Coordinates of C-alpha atoms and ligand atoms in Angstrom, one line a residue:
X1 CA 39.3 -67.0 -11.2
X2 CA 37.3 -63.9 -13.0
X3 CA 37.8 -61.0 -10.8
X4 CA 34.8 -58.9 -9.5
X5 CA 34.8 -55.2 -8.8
X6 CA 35.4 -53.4 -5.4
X7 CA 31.8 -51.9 -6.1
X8 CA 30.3 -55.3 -6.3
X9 CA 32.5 -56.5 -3.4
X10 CA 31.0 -53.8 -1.1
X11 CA 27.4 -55.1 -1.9
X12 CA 28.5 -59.1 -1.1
X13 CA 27.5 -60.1 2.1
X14 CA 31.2 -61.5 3.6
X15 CA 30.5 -65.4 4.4
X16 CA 34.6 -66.5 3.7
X17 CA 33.9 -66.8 -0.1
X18 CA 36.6 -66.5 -2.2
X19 CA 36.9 -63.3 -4.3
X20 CA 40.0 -62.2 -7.0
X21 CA 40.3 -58.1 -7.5
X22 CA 42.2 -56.0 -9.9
X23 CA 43.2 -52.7 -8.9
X24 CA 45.5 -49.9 -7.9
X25 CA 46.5 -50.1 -4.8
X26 CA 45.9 -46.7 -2.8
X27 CA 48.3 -47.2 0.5
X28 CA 50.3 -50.5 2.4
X29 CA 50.3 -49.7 5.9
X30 CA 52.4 -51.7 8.3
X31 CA 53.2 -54.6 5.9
X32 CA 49.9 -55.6 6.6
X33 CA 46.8 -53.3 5.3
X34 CA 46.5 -53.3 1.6
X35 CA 44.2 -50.5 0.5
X36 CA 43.0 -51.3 -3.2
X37 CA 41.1 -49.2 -5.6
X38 CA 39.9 -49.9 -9.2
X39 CA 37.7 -47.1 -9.8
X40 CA 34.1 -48.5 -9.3
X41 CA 33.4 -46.9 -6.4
X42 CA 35.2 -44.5 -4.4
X43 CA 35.7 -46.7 -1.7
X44 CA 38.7 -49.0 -1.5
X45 CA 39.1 -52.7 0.2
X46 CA 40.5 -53.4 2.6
X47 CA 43.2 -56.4 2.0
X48 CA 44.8 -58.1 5.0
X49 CA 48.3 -60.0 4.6
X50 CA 50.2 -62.3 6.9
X51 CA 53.6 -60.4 5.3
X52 CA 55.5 -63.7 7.2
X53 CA 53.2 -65.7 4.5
X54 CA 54.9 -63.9 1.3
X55 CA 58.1 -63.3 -0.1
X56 CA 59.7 -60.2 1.0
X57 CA 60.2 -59.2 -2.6
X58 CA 57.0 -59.3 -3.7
X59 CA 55.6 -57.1 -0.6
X60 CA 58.1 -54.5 -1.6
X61 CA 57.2 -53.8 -5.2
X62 CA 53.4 -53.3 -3.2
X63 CA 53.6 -49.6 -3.6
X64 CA 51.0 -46.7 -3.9
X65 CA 49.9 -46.8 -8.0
X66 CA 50.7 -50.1 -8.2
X67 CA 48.7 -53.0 -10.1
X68 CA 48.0 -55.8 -8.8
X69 CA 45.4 -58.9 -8.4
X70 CA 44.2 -60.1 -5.0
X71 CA 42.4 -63.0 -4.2
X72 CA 41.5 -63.9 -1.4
X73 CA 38.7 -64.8 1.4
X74 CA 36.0 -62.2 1.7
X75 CA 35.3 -62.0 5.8
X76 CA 33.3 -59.5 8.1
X77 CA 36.4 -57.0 8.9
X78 CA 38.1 -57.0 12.4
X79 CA 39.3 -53.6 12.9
X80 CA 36.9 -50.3 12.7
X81 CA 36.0 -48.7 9.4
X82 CA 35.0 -51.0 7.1
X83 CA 32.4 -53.7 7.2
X84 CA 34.7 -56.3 5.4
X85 CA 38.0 -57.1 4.4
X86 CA 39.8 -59.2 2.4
X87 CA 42.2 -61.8 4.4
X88 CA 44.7 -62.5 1.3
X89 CA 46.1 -65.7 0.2
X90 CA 47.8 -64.5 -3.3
X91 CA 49.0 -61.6 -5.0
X92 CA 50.3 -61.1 -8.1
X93 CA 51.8 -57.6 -9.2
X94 CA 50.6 -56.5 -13.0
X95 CA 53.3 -53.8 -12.3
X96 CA 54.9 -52.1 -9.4
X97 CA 55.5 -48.6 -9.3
X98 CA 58.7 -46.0 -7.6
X99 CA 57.6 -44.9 -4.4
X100 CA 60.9 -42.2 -5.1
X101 CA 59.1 -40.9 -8.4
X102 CA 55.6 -41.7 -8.6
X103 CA 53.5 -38.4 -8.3
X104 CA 50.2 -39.3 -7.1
X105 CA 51.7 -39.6 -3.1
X106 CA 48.9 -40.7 -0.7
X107 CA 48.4 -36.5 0.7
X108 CA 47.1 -33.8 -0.2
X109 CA 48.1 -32.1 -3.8
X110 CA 47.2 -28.9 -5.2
X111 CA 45.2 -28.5 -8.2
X112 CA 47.4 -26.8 -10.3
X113 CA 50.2 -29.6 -9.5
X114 CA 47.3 -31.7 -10.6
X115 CA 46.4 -30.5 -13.4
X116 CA 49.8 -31.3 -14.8
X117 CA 49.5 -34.6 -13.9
X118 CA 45.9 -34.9 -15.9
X119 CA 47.1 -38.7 -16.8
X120 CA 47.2 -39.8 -12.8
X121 CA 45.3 -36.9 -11.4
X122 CA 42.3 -39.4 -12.2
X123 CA 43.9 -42.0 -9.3
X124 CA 43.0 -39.3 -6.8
X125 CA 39.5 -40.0 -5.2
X126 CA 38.6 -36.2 -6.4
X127 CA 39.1 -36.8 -9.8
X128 CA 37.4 -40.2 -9.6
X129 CA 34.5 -38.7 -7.8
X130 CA 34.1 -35.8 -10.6
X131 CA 34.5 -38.3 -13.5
X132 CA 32.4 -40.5 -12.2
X133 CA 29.6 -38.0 -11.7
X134 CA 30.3 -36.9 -15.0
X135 CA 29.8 -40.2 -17.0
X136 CA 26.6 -40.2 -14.7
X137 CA 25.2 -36.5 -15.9
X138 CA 25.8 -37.7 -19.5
X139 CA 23.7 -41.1 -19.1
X140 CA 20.8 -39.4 -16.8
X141 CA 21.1 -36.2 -20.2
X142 CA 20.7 -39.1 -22.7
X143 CA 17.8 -41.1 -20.5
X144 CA 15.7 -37.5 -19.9
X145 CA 15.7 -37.1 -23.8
X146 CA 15.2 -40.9 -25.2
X147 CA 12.2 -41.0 -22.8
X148 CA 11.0 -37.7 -23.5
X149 CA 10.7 -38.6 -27.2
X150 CA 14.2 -37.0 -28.6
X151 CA 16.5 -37.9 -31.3
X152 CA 20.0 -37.7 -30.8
X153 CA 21.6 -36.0 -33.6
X154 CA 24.9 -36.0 -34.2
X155 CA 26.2 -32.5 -35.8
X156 CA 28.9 -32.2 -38.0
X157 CA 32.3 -30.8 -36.0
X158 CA 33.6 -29.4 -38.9
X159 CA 31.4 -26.4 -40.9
X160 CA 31.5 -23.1 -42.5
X161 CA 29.3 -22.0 -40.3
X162 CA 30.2 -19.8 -37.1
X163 CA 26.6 -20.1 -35.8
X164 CA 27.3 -17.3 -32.9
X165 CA 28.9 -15.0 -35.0
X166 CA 31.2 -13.9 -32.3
X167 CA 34.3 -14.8 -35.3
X168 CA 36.0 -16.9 -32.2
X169 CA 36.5 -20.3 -34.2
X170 CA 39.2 -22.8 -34.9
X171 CA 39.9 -23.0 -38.7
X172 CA 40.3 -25.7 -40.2
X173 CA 42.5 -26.2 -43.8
X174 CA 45.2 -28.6 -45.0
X175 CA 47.1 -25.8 -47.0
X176 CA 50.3 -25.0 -46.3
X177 CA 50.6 -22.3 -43.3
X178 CA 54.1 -20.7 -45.3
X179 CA 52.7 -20.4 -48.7
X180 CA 48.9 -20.8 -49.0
X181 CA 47.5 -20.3 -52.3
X182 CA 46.8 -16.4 -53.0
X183 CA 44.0 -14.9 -55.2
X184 CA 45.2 -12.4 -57.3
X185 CA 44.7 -9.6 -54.2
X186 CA 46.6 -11.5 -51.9
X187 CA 44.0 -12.8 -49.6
X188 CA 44.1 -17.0 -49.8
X189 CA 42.5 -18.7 -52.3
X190 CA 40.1 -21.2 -49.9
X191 CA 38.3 -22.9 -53.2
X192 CA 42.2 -24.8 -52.9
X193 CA 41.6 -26.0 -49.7
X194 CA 40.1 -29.4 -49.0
X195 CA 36.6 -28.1 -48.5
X196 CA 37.1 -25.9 -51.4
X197 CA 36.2 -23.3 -48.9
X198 CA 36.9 -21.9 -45.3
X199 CA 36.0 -24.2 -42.6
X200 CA 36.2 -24.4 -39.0
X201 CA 35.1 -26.6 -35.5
X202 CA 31.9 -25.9 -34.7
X203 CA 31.0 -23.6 -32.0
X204 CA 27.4 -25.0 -31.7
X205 CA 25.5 -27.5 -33.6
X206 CA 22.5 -25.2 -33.1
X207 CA 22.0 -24.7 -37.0
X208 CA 22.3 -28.2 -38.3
X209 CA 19.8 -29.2 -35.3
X210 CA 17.0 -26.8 -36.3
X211 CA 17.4 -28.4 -39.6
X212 CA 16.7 -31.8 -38.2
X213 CA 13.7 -30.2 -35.5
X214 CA 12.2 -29.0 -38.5
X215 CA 12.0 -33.2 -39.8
X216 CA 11.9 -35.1 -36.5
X217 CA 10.6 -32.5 -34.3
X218 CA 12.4 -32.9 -30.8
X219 CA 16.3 -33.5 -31.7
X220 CA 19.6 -33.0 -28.8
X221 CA 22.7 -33.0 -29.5
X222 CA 25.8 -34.0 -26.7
X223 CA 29.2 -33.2 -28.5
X224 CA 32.0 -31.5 -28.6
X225 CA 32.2 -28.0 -29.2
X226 CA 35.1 -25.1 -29.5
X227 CA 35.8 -21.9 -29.0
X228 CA 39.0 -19.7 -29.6
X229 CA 38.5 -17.3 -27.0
X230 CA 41.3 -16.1 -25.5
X231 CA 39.1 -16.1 -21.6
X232 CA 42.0 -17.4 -19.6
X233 CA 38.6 -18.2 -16.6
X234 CA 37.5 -20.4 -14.2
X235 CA 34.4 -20.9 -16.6
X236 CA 36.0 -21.0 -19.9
X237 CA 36.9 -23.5 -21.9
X238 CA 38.2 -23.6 -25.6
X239 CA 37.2 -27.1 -26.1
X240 CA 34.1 -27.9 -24.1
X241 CA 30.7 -30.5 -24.5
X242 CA 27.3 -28.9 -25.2
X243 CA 23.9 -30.6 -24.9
X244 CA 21.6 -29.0 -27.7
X245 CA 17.8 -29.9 -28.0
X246 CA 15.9 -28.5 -30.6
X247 CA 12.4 -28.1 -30.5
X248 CA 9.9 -27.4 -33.7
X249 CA 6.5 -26.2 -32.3
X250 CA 8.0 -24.7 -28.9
X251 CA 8.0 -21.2 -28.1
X252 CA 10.2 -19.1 -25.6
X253 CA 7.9 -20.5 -22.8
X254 CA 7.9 -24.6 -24.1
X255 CA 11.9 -23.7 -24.2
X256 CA 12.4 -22.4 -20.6
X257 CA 9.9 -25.1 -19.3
X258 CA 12.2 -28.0 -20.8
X259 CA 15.4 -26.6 -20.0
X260 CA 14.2 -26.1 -16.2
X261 CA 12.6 -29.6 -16.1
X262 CA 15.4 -31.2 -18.1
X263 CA 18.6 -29.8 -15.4
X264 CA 16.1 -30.7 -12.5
X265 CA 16.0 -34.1 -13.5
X266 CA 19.3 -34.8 -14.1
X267 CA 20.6 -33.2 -10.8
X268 CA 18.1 -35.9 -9.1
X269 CA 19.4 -38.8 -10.9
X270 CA 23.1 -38.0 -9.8
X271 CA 21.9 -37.4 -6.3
X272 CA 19.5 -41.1 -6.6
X273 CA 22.9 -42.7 -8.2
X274 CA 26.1 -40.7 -7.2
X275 CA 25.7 -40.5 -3.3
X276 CA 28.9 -41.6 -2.5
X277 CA 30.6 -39.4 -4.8
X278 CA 28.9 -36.6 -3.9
X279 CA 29.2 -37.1 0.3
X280 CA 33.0 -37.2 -1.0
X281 CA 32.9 -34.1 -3.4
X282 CA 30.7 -32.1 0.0
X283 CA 33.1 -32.9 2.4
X284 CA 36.0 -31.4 -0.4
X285 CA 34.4 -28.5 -0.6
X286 CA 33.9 -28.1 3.1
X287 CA 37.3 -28.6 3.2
X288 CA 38.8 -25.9 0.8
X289 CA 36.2 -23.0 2.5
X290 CA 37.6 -23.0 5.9
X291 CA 40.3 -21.7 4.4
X292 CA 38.3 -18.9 2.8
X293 CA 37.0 -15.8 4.4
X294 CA 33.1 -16.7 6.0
X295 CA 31.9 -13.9 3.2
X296 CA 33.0 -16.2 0.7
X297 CA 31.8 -20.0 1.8
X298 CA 28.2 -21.2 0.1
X299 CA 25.5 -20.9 2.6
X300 CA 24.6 -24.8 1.5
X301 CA 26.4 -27.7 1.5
X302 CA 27.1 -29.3 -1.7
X303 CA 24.2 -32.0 -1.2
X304 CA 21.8 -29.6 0.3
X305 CA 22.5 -27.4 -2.9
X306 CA 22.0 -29.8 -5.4
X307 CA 18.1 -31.0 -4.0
X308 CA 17.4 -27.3 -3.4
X309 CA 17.9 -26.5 -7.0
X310 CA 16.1 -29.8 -8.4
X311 CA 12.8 -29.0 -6.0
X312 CA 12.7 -25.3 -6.1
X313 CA 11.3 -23.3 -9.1
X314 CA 13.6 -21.2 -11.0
X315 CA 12.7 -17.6 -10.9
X316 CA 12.0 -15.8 -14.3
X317 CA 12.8 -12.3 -15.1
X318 CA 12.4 -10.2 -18.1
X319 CA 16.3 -8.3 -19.1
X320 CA 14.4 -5.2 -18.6
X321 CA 13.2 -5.9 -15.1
X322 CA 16.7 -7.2 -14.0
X323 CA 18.2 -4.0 -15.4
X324 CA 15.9 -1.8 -13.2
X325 CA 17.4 -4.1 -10.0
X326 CA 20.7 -4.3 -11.3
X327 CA 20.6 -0.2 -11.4
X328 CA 19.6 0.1 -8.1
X329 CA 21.3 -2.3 -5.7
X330 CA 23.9 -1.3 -3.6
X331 CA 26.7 -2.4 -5.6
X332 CA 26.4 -0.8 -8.3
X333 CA 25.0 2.6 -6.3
X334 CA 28.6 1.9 -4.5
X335 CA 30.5 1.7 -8.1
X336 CA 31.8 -2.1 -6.7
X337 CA 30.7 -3.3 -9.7
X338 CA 33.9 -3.5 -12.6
X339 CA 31.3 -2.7 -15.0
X340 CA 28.8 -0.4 -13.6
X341 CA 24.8 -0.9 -14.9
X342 CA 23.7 2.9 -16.7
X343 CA 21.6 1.9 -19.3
X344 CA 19.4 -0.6 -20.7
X345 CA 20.9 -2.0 -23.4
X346 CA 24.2 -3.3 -21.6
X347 CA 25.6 -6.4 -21.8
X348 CA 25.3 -8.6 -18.3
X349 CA 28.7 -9.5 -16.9
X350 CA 29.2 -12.5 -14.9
X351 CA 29.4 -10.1 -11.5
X352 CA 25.9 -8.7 -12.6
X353 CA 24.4 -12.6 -13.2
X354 CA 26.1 -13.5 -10.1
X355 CA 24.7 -10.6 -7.9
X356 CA 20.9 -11.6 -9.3
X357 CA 21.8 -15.3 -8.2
X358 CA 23.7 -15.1 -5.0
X359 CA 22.5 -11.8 -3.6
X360 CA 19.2 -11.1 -4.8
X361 CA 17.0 -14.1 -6.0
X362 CA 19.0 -16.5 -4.1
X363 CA 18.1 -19.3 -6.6
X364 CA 18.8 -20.4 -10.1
X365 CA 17.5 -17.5 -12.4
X366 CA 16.0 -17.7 -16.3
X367 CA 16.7 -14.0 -17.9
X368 CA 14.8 -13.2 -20.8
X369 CA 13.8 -11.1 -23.9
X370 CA 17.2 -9.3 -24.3
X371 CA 18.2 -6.4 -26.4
X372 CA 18.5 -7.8 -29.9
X373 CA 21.6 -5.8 -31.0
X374 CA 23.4 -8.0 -27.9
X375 CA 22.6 -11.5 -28.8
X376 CA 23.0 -13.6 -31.9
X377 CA 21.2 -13.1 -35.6
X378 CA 18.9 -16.0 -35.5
X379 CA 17.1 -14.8 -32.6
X380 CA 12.9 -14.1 -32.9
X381 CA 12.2 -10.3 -33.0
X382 CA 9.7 -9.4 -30.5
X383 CA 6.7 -7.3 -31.4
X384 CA 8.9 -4.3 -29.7
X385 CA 10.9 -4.1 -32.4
X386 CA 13.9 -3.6 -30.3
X387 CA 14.2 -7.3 -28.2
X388 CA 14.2 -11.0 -29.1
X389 CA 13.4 -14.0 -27.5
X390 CA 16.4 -15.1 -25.8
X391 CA 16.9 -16.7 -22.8
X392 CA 19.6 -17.4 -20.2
X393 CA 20.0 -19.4 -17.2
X394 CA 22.1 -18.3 -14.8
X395 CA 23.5 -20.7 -11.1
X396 CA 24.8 -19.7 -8.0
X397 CA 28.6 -20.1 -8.2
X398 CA 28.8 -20.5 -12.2
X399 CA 27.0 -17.3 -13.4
X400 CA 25.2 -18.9 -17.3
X401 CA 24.7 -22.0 -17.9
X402 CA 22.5 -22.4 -20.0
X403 CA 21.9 -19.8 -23.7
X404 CA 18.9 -20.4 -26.2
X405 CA 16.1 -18.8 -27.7
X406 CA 13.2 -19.2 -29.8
X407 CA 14.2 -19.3 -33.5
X408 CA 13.2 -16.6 -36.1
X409 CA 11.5 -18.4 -38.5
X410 CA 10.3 -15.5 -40.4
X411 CA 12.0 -15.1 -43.3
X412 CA 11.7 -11.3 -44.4
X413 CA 12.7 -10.2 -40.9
X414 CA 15.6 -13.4 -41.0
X415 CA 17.1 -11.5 -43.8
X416 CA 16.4 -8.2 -42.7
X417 CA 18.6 -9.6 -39.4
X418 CA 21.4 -11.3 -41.5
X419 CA 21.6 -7.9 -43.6
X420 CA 22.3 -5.8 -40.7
X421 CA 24.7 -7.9 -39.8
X422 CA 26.6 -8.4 -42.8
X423 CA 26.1 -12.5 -42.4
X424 CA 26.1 -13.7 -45.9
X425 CA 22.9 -15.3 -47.1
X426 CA 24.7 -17.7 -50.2
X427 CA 26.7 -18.7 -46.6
X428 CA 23.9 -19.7 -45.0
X429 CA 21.4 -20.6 -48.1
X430 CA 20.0 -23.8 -46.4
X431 CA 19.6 -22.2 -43.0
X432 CA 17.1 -20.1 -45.1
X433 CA 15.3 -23.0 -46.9
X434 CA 14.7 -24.0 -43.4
X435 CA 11.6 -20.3 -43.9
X436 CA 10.8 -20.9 -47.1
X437 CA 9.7 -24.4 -46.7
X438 CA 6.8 -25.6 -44.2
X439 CA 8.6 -22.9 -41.5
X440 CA 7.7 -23.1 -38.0
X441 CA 8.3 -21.5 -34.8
X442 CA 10.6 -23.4 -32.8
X443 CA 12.9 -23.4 -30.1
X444 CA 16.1 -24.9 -28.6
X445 CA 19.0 -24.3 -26.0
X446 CA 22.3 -25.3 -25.5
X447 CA 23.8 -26.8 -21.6
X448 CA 27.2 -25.9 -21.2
X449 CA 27.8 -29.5 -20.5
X450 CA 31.3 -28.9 -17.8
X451 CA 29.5 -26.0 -15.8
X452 CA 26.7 -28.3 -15.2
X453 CA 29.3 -30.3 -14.4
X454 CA 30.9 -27.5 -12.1
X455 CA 27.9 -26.8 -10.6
X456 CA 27.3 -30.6 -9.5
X457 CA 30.7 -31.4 -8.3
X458 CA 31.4 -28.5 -6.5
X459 CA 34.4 -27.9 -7.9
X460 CA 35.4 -24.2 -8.8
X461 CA 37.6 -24.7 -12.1
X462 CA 36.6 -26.0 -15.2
X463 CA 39.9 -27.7 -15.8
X464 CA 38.9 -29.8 -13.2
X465 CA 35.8 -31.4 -14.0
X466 CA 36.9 -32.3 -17.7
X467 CA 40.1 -35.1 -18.1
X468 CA 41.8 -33.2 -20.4
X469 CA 41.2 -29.9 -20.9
X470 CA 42.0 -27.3 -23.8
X471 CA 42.8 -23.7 -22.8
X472 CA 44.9 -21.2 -24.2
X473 CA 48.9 -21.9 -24.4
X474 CA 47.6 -25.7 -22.9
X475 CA 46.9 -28.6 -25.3
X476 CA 49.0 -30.9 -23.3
X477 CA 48.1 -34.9 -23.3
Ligands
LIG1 O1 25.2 -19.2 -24.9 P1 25.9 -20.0 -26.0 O2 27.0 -19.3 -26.8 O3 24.7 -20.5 -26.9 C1 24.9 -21.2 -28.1 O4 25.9 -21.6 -28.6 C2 23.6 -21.5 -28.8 N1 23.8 -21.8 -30.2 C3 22.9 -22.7 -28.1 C4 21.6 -23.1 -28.6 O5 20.7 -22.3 -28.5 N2 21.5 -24.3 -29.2 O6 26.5 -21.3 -25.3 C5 25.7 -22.2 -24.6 C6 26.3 -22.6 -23.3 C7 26.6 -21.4 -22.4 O7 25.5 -21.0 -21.7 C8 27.7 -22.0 -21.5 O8 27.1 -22.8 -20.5 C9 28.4 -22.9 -22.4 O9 27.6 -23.2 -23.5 N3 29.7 -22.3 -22.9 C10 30.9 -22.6 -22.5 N4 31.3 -23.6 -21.7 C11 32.7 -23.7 -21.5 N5 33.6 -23.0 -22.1 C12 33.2 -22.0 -23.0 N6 34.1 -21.3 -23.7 C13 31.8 -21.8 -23.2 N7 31.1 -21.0 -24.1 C14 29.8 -21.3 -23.8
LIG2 MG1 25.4 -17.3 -24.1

């Protein structure tokens, strides 16, 4: 008999049909109450047994975590709790598992224990709520772009390129780490390497994606993307998925228009197709507060959250303008700031984008025209001389999200840029065909994809809303 899922189960109207079920099962109470789970929903069935109907062996290799198949009679349930059940006439065990040793017990874990138990931490309905959401978020990012007229464009993961310049990147090589190949100073000889130069994992497929903007005119990308920064954070990750859409013909305004429509809409389609999860994930989070200081608990609930940020407009501030509040609010009159605000120029911490969130604006934020000498080379100079086009959008709870900018696509004031900077223009040759030929302004962002994720789940570490994640000293799985 082909087996159906729990999820489908839950939408049959009971009428003593019979039904078959794979799954895990999640508790056996009293010899009697089989609990199953295959990870459709985050709801389990309910499985009645007459135990005086089956061998005793059998019922005792029915353990939490193990697999089995049910089938069964699907009936309007007895007891309270459920609206149907499944009264069970066979079982058969795929395979039991050690009540003694198995580490997913049916109680409450932490998530550090967790965390090292990233290959069953998924059995948990946490884990199967947040990766649930999360395959959602990536279908409802792929849907908002195919039928907004994107591309999806897949950028290369390995390049010469270290697009951010911040010299945080994975190499890559095949040479031997004892004895590389040396020029005749002593530095290594790269043109011996596969590439026949240095290469490394991209830290953002921005630069191949402008390349493409400036052909198909919208293009995304949704890949991998990595970092070697040693930021042992709640936020950080050093391997982590970024959604990139490029934009030829957009300026800053087009940019911060589509990023703000773009998360709106696919916070909505997780709340129109996740609701389950998420009661689940705002009920965690309830949860874990009470244990934390009233200060500290969100003033919404996670549901309440999630539709005030897709139906409210996101406020937009100049750099400048959030430096004059930064330098006057109280925490930073009060030196409670770790990195007090002086002078405009500085770089914005997360406490400062987190005061301008929480405290001040009390909703999602878009920063823009920064100083030029604190963002990245390919920003567009302003007529100012001294800011560029960037823009950053900052949550309650997560701090930036979201970092993009229009492009420069003058190319005097490109090189002038790249000079200053000591970026080498034979490096980046093509990125400057890109001005010499049928230039354009354009525009593009990039989504850190696991704080959106963060942000949606409620959860307040990283590691948590990714299955296995990368830090430093922690490759593990
Ligand atoms: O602000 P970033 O560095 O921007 C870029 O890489 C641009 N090239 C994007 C573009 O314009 N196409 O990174 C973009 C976002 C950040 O806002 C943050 O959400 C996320 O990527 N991010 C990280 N997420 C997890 N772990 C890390 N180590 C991250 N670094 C950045
Ligand atoms: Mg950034």
């Amino acid at each position: 008999m082909k087996s159906i899922s729990v999820k489908e189960i839950l939408s049959t109207k009971p009428e003593g049909q019979e039904v078959s079920i794979n799954g895990w099962v999640k508790t056996f109470r009293s010899n009697r109450f089989i609990a199953l789970n295959d990870g459709s929903t985050i709801k389990n069935i309910q499985c009645v047994v007459d135990f005086e109907a089956f061998d005793e062996q059998l019922l005792k290799q029915i353990n939490t975590g193990a697999a089995v198949k049910i089938t069964g009679l699907l009936v309007e349930s007895q007891g309270r709790g459920q609206s149907e059940e499944i009264q069970v006439k066979e079982i058969f065990v795929y395979g039991t598992s050690d009540p003694e040793t198995y580490p997913i017990q049916p109680k409450k874990h932490s998530m550090e224990f967790l965390r090292e138990q990233a290959h069953l931490r998924i059995r948990t309905n946490t884990f199967s709520a947040i990766m649930r959401v999360r395959s959602a978020l990536s279908f409802a990012i792929h849907q908002y772009f195919q039928q907004n007229g994107f591309n999806y464009f897949h950028a290369p993961i390995v390049t010469g390129s270290d697009a951010e310049g911040a010299g945080e990147t994975f190499r890559v090589t095949t040479l031997d780490a004892k004895t590389p190949p040396l020029n005749e100073d002593g530095t290594i000889d790269y043109k011996e390497d596969f590439f026949g130069k240095e290469t490394n994992l991209t830290v953002s497929g921005q630069l191949e994606a402008e390349a493409y903007a400036m052909a198909l005119g919208k293009v995304y990308t949704f890949g991998p993307t990595f970092r070697a920064e040693n930021s042992n954070t709640t936020r950080h990750l050093a391997e982590f998925w970024m959604v990139e859409p490029e934009v030829a013909f957009n300026d800053l305004d087009d940019n911060m228009d589509l990023a703000e429509d773009f998360i709106k809409k696919v916070i909505h389609y997780v709340l129109e197709n996740c609701l389950d999860d998420l009661e689940f994930l705002e009920k965690r989070l309830l949860d874990e507060e009470k244990s934390k200081p009233q200060t500290e608990r969100s003033e919404m609930a996670l549901i309440e959250k999630l539709k005030f940020v897709s139906e409210n407009t996101f406020k937009r501030v100049s750099y400048t303008e959030a430096i004059q509040i930064l330098r006057n609010c109280k925490p930073n009159k009060k030196k409670k700031f770790k990195f007090l605000i002086d002078e405009w120029g500085a770089d914005l911490q997360s406490e400062h984008e987190r005061f301008l969130v929480e405290k001040h604006f009390k909703c999602p934020v878009i920063l823009f025209d920064y100083p030029a000498k604190i963002k990245a080379f390919y920003m567009r100079l302003n007529e100012d001389g001294k800011t560029v086009r960037a823009m950053d959008i900052l949550f309650p709870g997560i701090g930036e999200i979201v970092g993009g900018s229009q492009r420069e696509e003058r190319l005097d004031i490109l090189k002038e840029k790249m000079k200053a900077l000591d970026i080498s223009e034979e490096e980046l040759w093509w990125y400057l065909d890109l001005r010499k030929f049928g230039s354009a302004k354009h525009s593009g962002f990039g989504l850190g994809f696991e704080r959106l994720v963060l942000f949606t789940t409620g959860m307040s570490n990283i590691r948590d809303v990714i299955p296995f994640p990368r830090t430093p000293q922690n490759a593990e799985f």
